[in-house]
Every structure is written in C-alpha cells, then in structure tokens.
Coordinates of C-alpha atoms in Angstrom, one line a residue:
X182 CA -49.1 69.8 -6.0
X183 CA -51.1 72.4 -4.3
X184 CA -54.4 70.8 -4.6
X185 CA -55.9 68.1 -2.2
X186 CA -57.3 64.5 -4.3
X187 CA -58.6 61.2 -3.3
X188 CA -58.5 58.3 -6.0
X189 CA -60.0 55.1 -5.5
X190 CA -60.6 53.7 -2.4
X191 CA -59.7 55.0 1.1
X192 CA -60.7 55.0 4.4
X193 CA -63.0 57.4 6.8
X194 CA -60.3 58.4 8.7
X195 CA -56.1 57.7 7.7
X196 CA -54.5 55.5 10.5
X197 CA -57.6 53.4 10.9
X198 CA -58.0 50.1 10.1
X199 CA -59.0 49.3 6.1
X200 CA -59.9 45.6 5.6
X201 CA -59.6 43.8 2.4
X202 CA -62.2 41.8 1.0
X203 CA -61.4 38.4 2.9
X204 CA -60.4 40.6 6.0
X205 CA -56.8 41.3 6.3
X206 CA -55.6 44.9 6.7
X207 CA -54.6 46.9 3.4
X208 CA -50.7 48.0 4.2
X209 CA -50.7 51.9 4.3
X210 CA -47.9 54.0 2.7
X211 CA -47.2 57.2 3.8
X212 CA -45.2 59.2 0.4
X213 CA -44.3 62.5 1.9
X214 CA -41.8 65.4 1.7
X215 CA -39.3 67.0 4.0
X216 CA -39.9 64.7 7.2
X217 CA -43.5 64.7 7.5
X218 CA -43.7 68.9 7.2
X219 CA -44.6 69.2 3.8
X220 CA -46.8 67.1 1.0
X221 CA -48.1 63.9 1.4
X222 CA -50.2 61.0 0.2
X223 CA -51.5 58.2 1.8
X224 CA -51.7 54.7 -0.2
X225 CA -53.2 51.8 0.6
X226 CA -51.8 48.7 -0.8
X227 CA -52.6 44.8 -1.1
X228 CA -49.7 43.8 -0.3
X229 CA -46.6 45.4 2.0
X230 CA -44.6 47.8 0.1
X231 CA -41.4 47.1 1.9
X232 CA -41.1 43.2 0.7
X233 CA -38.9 43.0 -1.1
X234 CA -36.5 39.6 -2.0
X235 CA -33.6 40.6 -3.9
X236 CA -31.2 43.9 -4.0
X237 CA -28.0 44.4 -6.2
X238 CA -25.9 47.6 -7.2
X239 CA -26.8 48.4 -10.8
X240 CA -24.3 50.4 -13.4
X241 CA -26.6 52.6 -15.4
X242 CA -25.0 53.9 -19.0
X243 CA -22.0 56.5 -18.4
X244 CA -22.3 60.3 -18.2
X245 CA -19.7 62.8 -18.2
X246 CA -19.4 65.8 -17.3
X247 CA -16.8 68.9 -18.2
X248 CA -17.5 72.4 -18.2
X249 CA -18.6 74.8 -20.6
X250 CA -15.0 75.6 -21.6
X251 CA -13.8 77.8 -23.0
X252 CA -17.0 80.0 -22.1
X253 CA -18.9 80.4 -24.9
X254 CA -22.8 80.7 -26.0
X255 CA -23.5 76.7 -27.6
X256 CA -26.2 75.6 -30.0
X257 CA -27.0 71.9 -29.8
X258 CA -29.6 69.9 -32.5
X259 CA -31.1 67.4 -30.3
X260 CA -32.8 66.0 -33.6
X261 CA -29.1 64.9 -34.6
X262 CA -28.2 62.7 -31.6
X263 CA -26.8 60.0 -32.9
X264 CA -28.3 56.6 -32.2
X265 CA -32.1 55.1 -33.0
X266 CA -35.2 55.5 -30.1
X267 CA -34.5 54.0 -27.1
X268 CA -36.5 53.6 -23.8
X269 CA -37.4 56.7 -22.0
X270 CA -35.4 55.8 -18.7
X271 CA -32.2 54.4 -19.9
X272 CA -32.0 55.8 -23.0
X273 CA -31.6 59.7 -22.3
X274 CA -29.3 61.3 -23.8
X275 CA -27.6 64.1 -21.4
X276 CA -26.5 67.3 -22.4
X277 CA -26.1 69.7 -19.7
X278 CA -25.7 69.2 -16.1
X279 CA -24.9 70.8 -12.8
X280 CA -25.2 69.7 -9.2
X281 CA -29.0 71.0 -9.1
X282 CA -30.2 69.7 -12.5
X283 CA -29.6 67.5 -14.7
X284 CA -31.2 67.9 -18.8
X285 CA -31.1 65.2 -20.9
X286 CA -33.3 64.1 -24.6
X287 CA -34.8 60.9 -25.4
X288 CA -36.5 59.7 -28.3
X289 CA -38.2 56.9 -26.9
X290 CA -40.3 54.3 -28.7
X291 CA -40.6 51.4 -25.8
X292 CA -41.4 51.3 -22.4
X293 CA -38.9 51.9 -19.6
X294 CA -38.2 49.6 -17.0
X295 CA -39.9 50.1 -13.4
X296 CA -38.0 53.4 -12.2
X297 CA -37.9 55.2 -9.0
X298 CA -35.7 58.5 -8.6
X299 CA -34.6 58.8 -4.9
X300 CA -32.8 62.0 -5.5
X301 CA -35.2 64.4 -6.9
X302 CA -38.4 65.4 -9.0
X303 CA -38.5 64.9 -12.9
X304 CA -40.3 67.5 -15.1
X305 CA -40.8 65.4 -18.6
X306 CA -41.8 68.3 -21.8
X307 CA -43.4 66.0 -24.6
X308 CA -42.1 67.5 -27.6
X309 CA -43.8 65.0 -29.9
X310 CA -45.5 61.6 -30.1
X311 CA -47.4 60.7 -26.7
X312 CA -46.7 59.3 -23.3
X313 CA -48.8 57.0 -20.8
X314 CA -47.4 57.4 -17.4
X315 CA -48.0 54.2 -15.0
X316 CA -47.1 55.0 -11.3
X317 CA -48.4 53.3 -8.0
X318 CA -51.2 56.5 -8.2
X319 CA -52.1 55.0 -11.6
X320 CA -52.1 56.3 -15.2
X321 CA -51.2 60.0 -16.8
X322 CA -51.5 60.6 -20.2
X323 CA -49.7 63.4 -22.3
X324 CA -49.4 64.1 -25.3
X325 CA -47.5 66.6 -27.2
X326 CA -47.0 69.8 -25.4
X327 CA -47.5 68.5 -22.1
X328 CA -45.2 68.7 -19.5
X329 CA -45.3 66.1 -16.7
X330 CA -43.9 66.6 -13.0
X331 CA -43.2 63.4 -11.1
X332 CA -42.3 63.3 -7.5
X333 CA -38.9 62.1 -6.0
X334 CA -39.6 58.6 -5.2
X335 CA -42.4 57.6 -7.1
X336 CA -42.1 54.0 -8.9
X337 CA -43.5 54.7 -12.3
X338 CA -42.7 53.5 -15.7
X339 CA -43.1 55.1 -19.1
X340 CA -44.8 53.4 -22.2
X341 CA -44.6 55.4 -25.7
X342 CA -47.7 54.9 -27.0
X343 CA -49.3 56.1 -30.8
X344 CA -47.8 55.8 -34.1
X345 CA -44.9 57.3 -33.5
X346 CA -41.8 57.8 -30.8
X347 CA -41.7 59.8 -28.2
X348 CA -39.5 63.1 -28.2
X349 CA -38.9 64.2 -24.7
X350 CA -37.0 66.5 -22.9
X351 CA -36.6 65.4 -19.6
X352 CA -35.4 68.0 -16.5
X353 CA -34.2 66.0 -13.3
X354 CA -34.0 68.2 -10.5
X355 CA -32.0 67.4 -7.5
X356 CA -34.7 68.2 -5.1
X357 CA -38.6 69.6 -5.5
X358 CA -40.6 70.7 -8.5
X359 CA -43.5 72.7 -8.5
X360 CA -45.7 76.0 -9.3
X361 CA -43.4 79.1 -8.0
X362 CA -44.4 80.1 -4.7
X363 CA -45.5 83.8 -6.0
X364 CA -48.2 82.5 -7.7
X365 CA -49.8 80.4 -4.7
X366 CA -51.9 81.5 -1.5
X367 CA -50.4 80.5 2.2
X368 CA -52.6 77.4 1.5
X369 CA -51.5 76.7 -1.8
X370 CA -54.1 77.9 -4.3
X371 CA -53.4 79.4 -7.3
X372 CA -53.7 83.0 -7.4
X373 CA -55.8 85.5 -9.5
X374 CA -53.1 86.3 -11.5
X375 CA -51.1 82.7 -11.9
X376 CA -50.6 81.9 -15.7
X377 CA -52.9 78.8 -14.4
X378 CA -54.4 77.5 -12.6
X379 CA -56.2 73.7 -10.7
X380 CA -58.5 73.6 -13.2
X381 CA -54.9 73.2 -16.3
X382 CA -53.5 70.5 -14.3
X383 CA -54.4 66.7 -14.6
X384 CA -53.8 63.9 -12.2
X385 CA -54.3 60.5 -12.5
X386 CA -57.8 59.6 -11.7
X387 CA -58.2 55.5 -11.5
X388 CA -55.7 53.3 -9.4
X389 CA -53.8 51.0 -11.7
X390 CA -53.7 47.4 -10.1
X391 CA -51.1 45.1 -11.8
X392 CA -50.6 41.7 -10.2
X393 CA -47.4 39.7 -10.0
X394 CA -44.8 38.6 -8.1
X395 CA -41.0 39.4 -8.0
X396 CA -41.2 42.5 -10.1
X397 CA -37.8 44.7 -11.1
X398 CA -37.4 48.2 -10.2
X399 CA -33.9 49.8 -10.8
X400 CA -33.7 52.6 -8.3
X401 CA -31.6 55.9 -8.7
X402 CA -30.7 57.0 -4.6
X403 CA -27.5 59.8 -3.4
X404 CA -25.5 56.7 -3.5
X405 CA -25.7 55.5 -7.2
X406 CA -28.3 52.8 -8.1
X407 CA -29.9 49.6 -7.0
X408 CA -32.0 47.2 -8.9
X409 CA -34.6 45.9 -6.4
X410 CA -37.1 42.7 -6.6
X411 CA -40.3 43.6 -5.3
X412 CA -42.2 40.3 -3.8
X413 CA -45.2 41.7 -5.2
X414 CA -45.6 44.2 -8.1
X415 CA -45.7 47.8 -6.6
X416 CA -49.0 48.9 -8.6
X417 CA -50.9 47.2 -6.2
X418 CA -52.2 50.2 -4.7
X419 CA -56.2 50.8 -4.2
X420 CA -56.6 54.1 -3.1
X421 CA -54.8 57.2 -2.5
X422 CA -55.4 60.4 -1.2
X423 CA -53.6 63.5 -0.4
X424 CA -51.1 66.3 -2.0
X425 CA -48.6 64.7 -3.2
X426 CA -48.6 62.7 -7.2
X427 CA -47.9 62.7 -10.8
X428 CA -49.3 65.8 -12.7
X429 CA -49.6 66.9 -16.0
X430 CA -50.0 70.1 -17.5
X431 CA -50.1 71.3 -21.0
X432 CA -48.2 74.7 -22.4
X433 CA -51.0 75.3 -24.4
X434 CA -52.6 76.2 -21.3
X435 CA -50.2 78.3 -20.2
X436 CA -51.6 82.3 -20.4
X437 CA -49.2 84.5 -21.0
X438 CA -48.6 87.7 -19.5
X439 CA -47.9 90.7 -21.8
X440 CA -47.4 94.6 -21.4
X441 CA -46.8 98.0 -23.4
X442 CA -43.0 97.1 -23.8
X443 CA -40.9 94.1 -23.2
X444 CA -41.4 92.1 -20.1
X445 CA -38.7 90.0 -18.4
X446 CA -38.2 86.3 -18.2
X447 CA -40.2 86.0 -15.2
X448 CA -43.4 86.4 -16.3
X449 CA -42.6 83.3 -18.5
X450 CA -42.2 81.2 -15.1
X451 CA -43.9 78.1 -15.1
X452 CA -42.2 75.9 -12.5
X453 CA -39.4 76.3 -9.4
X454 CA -36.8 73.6 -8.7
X455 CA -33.9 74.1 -6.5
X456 CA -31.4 76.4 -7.7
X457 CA -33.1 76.6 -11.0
X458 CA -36.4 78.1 -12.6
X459 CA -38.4 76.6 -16.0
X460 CA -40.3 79.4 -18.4
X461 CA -42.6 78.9 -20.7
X462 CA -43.0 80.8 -24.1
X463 CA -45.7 80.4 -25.8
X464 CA -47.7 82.2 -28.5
X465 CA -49.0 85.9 -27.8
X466 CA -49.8 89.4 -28.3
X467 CA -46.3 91.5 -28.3
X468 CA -45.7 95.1 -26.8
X469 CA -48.4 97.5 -27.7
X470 CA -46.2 100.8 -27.1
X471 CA -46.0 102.7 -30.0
X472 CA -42.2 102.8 -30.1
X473 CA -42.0 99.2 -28.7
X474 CA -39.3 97.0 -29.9
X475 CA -40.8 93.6 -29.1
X476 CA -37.8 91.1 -29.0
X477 CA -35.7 91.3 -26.1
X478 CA -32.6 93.7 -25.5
X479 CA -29.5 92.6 -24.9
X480 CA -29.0 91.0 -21.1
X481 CA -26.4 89.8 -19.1
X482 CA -28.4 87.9 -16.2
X483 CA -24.9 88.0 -14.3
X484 CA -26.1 84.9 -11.4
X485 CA -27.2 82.3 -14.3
X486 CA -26.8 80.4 -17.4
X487 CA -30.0 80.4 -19.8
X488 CA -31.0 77.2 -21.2
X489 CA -33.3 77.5 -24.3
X490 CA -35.5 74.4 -25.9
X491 CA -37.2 75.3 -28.9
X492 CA -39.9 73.5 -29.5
X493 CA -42.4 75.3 -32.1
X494 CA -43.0 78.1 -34.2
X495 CA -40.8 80.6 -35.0
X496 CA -38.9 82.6 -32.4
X497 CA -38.1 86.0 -33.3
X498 CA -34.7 87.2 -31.6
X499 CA -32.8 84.3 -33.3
X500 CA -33.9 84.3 -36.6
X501 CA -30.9 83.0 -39.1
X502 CA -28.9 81.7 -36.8
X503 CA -29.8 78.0 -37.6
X504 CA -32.4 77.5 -34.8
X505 CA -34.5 75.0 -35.8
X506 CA -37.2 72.4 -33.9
X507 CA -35.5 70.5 -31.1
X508 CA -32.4 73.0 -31.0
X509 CA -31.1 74.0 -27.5
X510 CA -29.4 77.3 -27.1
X511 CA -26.9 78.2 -24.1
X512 CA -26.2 80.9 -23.1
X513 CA -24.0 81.4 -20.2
X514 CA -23.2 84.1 -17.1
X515 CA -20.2 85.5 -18.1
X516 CA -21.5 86.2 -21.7
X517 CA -24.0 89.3 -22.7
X518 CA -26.5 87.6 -25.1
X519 CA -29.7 89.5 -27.2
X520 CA -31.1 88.7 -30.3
X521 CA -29.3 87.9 -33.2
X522 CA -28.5 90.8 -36.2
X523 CA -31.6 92.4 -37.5
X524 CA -34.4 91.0 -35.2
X525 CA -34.5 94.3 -33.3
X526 CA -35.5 96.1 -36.4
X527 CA -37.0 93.1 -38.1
X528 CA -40.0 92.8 -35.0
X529 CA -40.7 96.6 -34.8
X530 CA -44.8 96.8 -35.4
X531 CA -44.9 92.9 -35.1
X532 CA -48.3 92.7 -32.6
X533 CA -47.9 88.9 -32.2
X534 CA -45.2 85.9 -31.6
X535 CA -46.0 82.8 -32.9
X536 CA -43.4 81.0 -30.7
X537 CA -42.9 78.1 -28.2
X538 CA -39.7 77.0 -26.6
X539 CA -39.2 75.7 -22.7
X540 CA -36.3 77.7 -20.5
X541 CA -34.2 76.5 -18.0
X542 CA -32.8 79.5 -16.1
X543 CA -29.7 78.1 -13.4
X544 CA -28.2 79.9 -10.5
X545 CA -25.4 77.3 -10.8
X546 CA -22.8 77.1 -13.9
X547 CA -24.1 74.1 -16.2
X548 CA -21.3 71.9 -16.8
X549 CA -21.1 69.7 -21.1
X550 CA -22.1 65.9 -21.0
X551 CA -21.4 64.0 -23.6
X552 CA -24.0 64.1 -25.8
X553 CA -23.8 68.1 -26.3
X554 CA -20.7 67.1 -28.3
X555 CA -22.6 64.9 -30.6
X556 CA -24.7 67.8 -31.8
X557 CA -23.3 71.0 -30.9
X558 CA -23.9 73.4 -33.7
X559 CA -19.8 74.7 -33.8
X560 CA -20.3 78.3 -35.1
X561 CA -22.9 79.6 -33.2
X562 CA -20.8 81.4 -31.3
X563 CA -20.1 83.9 -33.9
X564 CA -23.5 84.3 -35.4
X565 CA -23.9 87.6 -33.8
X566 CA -20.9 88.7 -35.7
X567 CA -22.4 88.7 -38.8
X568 CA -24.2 90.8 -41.3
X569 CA -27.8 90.8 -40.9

C-alpha cells in the first residue's frame, strides 16, 4: 500500500534492540516484497515466528479446470451454488481461473481456519453481510461494499460476523495487488486525479495479541499446501510499522470519472494484479453530449476476456437478459460483445446509472472450474439474438 503506518509499539530505530517487559528481545519480522526492493513491514513479536513443531502436506477440496469451450459468452448465478454457507477459506467455490487469477464465491457464515497464501495477494469484494479480518497486523473490518486486499503471505483468518452470512467474491492473484501505477506519484501518493485516494483506504489500527500454544495454520505455497503447528500462536505481534498490510477500501468511495460521451473501461480501474486489472462501476452521472448514447458500443477487447460481477442496481446494457444480483457475465477475446437488444436506444437522454458491478479484465484466456457448471445460466449466449 502506498502509504507509510506504524501500529502499536516499535522501536526508535528498526534493527535495534526492543526489550520485553522482563527484558528479553522482541523477535523482529521482516514481511517484504520482491527481495527486499519493494514494500515492507517490520513486526515485532513475543515470541520467534519461525517455531514451529509440526509440518504435514494438506489436500485442500478439488478444483478443476477446462477451458471455456466451445468459446462462447457464459452467464453464471452465484446465488444458485449449490450447497449451504461454508467457511470463507475452504469453502470457496471456484468459477473461473487462469494461471494469473484465480475467482471463486463463498457464502460464508463461520470463521476460517488460520490461512496464509504463499503464492499471491487476495482482493476479497463483500457483497453482503460483514467481515472481521484478524491478521498478525491485527483486525480489519468490512462490511458490505468493501473490498479488502491482503498481501501474499500474511497469516490471517476470517470471522463472519452480524446477523447474517457473508457473500464474498474473492480474487486470488498469482502475484501483487494494488492501486494502478498511473494513478500514483514516483513515491507512491495518490494523484490529483486518482478515483481515491489515502484518506478511502483503512488499515488495521490496534495489534491483535492472541496467546496460545501449538496453533494450526494451513498454508497455500507454489508447491501445493502444508498445514503447520506454530509453537506459539502467530498474533503475537506488538507493533508494526512500514508499507506493507491488510487494507480495506469501500466502492462507495470510489469517484467515478465521467465525460461528454462514453468513456472506456479504464477509467473504471480500481486495482492492478499481474496479468489482470479490477474496475469498479459504480453509480454516476452519464454522457452529457447531446447525441450521447450512454451504454457502451459494441467492443471486441481482442488481448482479454471480461469478467463481470454484478453486485447492485440496475445495469443498463444488459437489461432482459436475466442479470440479476450476484450474476457473473463472461465475455471472452475471440467474441465481439455490447449491450443487449434495445439498451442503446432504451439509455438515450438517461443522465444517470444507478449501477454497481466489480470487473475482472485478463490478458490471459480464463479457463471453467467446476462450480461455473453448477450455475451457468445455458442460453445466454443467444440473448443478443433476440427481439428487443
């Protein structure tokens, strides 16, 4: 994240020596990115982070994968997975995949085990209910709308919490997660004309401190998984400092940029992962030219496929074809996609979209797991065939 914070208690200077109270040396832990070249924070813990007693290879629920085949635009109802709530770890449901990204659903209504993701960033959207985030840089809150970016590598575990599960849609890059680079100063400040900006995004703000001994955290790594027992439980830490932690940040907060006629996808662009971008569409003012027609025009985006989560509102180029909250639209390179039959016509003079949906965009083909065949939608395909 490209803002400097210190949380609890550190030193003067990092390196140095930091006593606890009956005078032994806090153990520091250096979390940082790209071999000590990029982000970091600095954590001082109770006890050594590197104890730990037990290690065993750990077979997490299947996913498979097979490509979008024959090529074809796919509508999937997350709202009809089959199956109750779940935890927000284990539980995910995966739908679309590719060597850069993985997207999966969850509606989650327990905590997860202790989790640590060795391959990549996760970027969680809340679609409903609310979340507490518990992580060695302590708590995160978020509720719906909120979408939550935590860094490869960070133990954390996720507790539902309110009335109510927790509908999440959960982005796991293979690799970094973070504001795009346009929108950021050589030093990392937001810019004057970011959609947001330091003073959107939350961070946790209190250390956590759990006690216990022998504590399980399953472990995701670029050789499959490991369940680990910690000697001592990992949210031991008392201070932190530095670049690099869980942060939130709502869509609501998200300004959106407009113009006379339609502007592109990229002006939608919230966050950059490898290989892959995430938009955000929220509500706004529409295209003030007087012959404007404010949905967009038929595309072919020829280097990706466009994922779609709708998670609000109403959006306007695909009225009537059975979108509905929670759907998922696909639409692949290799297919010219628009809006359905009539919203061209239907949106001219409309001054404002009352929408919200999350975008993946991909530079890589996303490959079908096997919960996109639970709840595929089977004759969206031809919806742009029809009559208005």
């Amino acid at each position: 994240m490209p803002y400097y914070r210190s949380v609890g208690e550190v030193p003067r200077k990092r390196h140095t020596q930091f006593r606890q109270p009956d005078g032994s040396l806090y153990a520091e832990e250096l979390m940082g990115q790209e071999g000590f070249s990029s982000d970091s924070s600095l954590l001082y813990h109770r006890y050594a982070p590197t104890a730990i007693v037990a290690a065993e290879e750990f077979t997490p629920p299947a996913v498979t994968r097979v490509p979008n085949l024959p090529l074809k635009p796919r509508h999937l109802r997350t709202h009809k997975l089959d199956g109750g709530p779940a935890d927000p770890v284990l539980g995910r449901r995966y739908l679309l995949a590719n060597d850069d990204v993985r997207i999966a659903y969850v509606l989650a209504d327990r905590p997860s085990p202790l989790f640590r993701d060795a391959t990549g960033d996760h970027c969680l959207y809340v679609e409903s209910g609310s979340l507490r985030v518990e992580s060695t840089f302590g708590v995160l809150d978020a509720v719906a709308g909120d979408y939550v970016v935590i860094p490869t590598s960070t133990i954390h575990r996720l507790v539902p919490t309110g009335d109510e599960p927790a509908r999440l849609l959960a982005i796991e890059a293979a690799g970094h997660v973070g504001p795009p680079k346009r929108y950021l100063s050589v030093r990392g400040q937001f810019l004057e004309h970011s959609p947001y900006c330091e003073r959107d995004v939350r961070g946790p703000d209190a250390p956590l401190l759990v006690d216990g001994e022998e504590v399980e955290v399953l472990v995701r790594h670029r050789r499959g998984w490991t369940r680990y027992v910690y000697a001592h439980h990992p949210f031991d830490v008392v201070g932190w400092d530095g670049h690099l932690y869980p942060w939130a940040f709502s869509i609501h907060d998200f300004e959106p940029i407009t113009g006379r006629i339609h502007q592109p996808p990229p002006v939608h662009q919230t966050f950059q992962g490898p290989n892959f971008v995430i938009c955000s569409f929220v509500p706004r003012k529409v295209d003030y030219h007087p012959d404007a027609i404010p949905v967009p025009y038929n595309h072919h985006n020829v280097d990706s496929d466009e994922m779609l989560f709708y998670t609000g509102g109403n959006y306007e180029a695909r009225r009537g074809s059975g979108i509905e909250q929670g759907s998922i639209s696909l639409h692949p390179s290799g297919f010219t996609h628009g809006p359905q039959p009539g919203a061209p016509e239907r949106s001219i003079g409309a001054d404002y979209f009352d929408e919200l949906a999350v975008m993946v965009d991909t530079f890589r083909p996303l490959d079908l797991c096997d919960a996109a065949a639970e709840c595929e939608d089977p004759g969206y395909a031809w919806t742009w065939a029809r009559r208005p």
